[in-house]
C-alpha positions as a printed NumPy array, in Angstrom:
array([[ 98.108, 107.998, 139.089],
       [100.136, 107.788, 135.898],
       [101.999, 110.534, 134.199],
       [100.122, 110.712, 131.368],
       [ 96.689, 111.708, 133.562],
       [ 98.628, 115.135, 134.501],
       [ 99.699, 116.081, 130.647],
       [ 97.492, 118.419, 128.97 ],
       [ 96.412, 118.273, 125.326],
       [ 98.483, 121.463, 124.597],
       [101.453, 118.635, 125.76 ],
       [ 99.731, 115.15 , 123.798],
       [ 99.179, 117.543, 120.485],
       [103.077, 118.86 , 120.713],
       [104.381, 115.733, 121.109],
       [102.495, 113.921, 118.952],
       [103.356, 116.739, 115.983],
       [106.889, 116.509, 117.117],
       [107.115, 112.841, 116.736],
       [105.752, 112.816, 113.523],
       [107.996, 115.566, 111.634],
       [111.053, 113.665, 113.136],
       [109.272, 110.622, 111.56 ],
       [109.149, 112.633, 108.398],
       [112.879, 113.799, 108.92 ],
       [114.437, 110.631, 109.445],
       [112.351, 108.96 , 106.824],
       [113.078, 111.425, 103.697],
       [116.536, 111.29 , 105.459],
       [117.15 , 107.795, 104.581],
       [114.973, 107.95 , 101.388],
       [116.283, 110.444,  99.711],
       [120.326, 109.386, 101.041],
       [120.46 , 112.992, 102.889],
       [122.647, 111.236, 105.473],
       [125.477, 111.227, 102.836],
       [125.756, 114.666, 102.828],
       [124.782, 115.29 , 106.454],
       [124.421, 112.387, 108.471],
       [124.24 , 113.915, 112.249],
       [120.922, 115.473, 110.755],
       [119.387, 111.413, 110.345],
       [121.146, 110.762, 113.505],
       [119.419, 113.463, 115.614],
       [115.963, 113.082, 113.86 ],
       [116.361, 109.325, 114.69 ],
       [117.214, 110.187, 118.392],
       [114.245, 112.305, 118.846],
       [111.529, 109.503, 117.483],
       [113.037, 107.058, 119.675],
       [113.283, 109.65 , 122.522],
       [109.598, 110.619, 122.147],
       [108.215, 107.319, 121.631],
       [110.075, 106.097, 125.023],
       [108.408, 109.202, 126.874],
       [105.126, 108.45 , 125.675],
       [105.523, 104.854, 126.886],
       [107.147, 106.47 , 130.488],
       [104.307, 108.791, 130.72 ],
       [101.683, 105.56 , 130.638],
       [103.534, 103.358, 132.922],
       [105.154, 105.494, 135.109],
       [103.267, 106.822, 138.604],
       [103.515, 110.247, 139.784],
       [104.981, 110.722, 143.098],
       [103.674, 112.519, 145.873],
       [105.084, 114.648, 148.837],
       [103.392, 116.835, 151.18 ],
       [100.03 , 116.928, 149.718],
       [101.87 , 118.285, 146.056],
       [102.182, 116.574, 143.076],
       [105.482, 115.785, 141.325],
       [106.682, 114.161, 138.269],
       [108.406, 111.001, 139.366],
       [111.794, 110.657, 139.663],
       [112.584, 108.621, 136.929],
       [110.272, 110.377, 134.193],
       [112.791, 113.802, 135.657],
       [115.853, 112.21 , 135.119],
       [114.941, 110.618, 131.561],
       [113.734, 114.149, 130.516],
       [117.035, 115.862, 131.341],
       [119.183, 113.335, 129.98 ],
       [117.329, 113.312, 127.016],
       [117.814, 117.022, 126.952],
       [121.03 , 117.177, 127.655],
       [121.805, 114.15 , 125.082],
       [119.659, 116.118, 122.68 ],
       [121.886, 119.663, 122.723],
       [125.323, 117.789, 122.26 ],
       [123.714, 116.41 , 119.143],
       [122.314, 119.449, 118.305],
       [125.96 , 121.052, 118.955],
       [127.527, 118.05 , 116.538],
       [125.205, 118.816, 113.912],
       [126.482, 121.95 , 113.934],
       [130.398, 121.37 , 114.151],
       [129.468, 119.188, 111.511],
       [127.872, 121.785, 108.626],
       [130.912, 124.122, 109.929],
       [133.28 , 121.59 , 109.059],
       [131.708, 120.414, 105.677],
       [130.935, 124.339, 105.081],
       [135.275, 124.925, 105.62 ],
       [135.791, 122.235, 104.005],
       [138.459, 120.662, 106.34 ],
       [139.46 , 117.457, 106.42 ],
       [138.253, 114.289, 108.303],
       [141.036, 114.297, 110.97 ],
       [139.805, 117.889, 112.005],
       [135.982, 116.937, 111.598],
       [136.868, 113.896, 114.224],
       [138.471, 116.085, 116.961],
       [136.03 , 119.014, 116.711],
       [133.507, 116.416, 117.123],
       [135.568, 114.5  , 119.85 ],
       [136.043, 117.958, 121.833],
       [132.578, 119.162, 121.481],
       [131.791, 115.817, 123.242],
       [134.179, 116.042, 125.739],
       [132.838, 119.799, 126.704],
       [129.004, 118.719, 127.622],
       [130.472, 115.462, 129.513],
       [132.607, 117.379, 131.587],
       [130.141, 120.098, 131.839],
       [127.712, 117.147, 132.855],
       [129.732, 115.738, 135.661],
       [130.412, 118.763, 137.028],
       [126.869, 119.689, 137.131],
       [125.939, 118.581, 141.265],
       [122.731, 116.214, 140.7  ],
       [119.936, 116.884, 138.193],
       [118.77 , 120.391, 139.544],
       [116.589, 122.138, 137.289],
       [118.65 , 125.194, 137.512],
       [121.817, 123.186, 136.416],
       [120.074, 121.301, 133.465],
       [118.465, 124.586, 132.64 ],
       [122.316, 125.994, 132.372],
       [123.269, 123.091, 130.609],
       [121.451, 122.8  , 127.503],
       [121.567, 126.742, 127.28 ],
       [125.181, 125.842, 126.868],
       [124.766, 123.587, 124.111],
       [122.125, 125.602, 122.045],
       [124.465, 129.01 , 122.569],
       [127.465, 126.801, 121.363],
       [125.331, 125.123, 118.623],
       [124.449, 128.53 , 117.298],
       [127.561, 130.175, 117.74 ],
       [129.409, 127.655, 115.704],
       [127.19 , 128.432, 112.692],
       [127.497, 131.981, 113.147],
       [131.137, 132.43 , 113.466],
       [131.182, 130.344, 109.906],
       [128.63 , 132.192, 108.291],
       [130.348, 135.373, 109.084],
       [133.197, 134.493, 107.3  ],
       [133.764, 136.45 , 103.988],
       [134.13 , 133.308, 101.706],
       [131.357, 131.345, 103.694],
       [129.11 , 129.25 , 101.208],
       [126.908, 126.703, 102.332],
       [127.   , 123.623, 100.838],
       [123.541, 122.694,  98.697],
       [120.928, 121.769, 101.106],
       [122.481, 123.301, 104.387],
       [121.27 , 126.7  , 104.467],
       [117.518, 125.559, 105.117],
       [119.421, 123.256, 107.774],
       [121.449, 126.186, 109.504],
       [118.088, 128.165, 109.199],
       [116.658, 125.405, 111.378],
       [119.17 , 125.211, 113.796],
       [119.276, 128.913, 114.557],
       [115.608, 129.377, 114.875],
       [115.516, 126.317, 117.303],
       [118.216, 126.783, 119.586],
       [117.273, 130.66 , 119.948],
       [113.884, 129.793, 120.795],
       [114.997, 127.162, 122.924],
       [117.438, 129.13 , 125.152],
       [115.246, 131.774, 124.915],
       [112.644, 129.605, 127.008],
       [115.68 , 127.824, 129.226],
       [116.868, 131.638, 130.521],
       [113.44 , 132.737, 131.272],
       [112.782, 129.412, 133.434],
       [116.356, 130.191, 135.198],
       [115.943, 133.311, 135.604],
       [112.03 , 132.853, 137.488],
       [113.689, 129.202, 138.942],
       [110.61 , 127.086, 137.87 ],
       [109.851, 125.726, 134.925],
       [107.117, 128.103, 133.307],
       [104.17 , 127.857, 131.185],
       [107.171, 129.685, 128.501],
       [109.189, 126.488, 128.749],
       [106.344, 123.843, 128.908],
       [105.244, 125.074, 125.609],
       [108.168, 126.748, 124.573],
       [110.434, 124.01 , 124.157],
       [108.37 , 121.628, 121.9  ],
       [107.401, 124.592, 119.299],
       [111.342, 125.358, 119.271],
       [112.032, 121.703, 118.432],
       [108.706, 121.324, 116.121],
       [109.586, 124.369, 114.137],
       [113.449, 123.099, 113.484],
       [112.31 , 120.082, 112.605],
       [109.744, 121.297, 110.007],
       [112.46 , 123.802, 108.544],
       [114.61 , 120.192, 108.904],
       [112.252, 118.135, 106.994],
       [111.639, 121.243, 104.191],
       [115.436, 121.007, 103.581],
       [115.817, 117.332, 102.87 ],
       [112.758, 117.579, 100.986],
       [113.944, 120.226,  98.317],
       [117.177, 118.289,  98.324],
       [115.877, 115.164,  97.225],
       [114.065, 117.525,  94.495],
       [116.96 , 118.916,  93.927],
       [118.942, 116.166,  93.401],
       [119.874, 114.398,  89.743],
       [118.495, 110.889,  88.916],
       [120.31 , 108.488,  88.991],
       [122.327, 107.184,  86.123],
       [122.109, 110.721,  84.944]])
């Protein structure tokens, strides 16, 4: 049987409303030229459509293995969902370097190798990681969302911090999804399966960032003067 016969509607209805605020994101994104001021943010809504659209096509074609009498999401469906996870925090993690950066207003050499190292930390912490073990990609992207979120707090508790117009809605986002998110990654360590918390949890972490997402390139577009004006 295919995946797609063993996802409930609680999982079709999140990803369907996930895929189509990142739609929204990457579409006012473009539309409204937030990618000059924060391009990671079109970059990561862009991943995320094309991420969720190739799941949904996975989840039709793919069969579901079986061993022992128990059913198990095949192996390649696993892999491409951890990947995709893992791919998903470093952007997450750039996005934030990024608004820190921009927010400090250092140059373009320093944006470069804070982006370069942040890289460089998942990938090694990747390899290192033995195989795709739930409890090691569980680890992983709780690594990325507490680095993501620490980056943005260490800024913001800077005395002179000031967020550039349209990037508090954005840090907003950010916080509220990679708290969430971790949240739902340390419970499913800590009981070593992945729970009913992290089924659900996960998508309504990532749906409500990307709402807060698409509210902040929305006002900013509003926001913005005409041009010629």
């Amino acid at each position: 049987m295919k995946l797609a016969s063993f996802l409930r509607w609680q999982n079709w209805a999140l990803l369907g409303l996930n895929l189509a605020v990142e739609f929204i994101v990457l579409f006012l994104s473009i539309k409204r030229r937030f990618f000059k001021e924060l391009f990671m943010l079109t970059i990561l809504a862009g991943y995320f459509v094309l991420i969720d659209t190739a799941f949904i096509v996975l989840a039709l074609v793919v069969n579901v293995d079986s061993f022992s009498g128990k059913l198990y999401y095949s192996r390649i469906s696993w892999d491409f969902y951890w990947l995709s996870q893992v791919a998903a925090s470093l952007l997450i993690l750039l996005l934030s370097v990024q608004i820190s950066i921009d927010t400090l207003k250092l140059n373009y050499v320093t944006a470069l190798w804070g982006m370069i190292l942040a890289t460089l930390f998942i990938v090694s912490a990747g390899i290192l990681v033995p195989g795709l073990v739930l409890g090691n990609m569980l680890m992983l992207v709780s690594i990325g969302d507490v680095l993501a979120g620490l980056a943005l707090l260490i800024v913001g508790a800077l005395p002179s911090t000031q967020w550039p117009r349209g990037y508090p809605l954005v840090v907003a986002g950010i916080a509220l999804s990679v708290t969430l998110h971790a949240l739902c990654s340390i419970g499913s360590l800590y009981w070593h399966t992945l729970t009913p918390l992290f089924n659900i949890g996960a998508p309504v972490s990532s749906l409500l960032g990307m709402i807060i997402f698409a509210l902040a390139v929305y006002r900013h577009g509003e926001q913005s003067p005409a041009p010629g004006t």
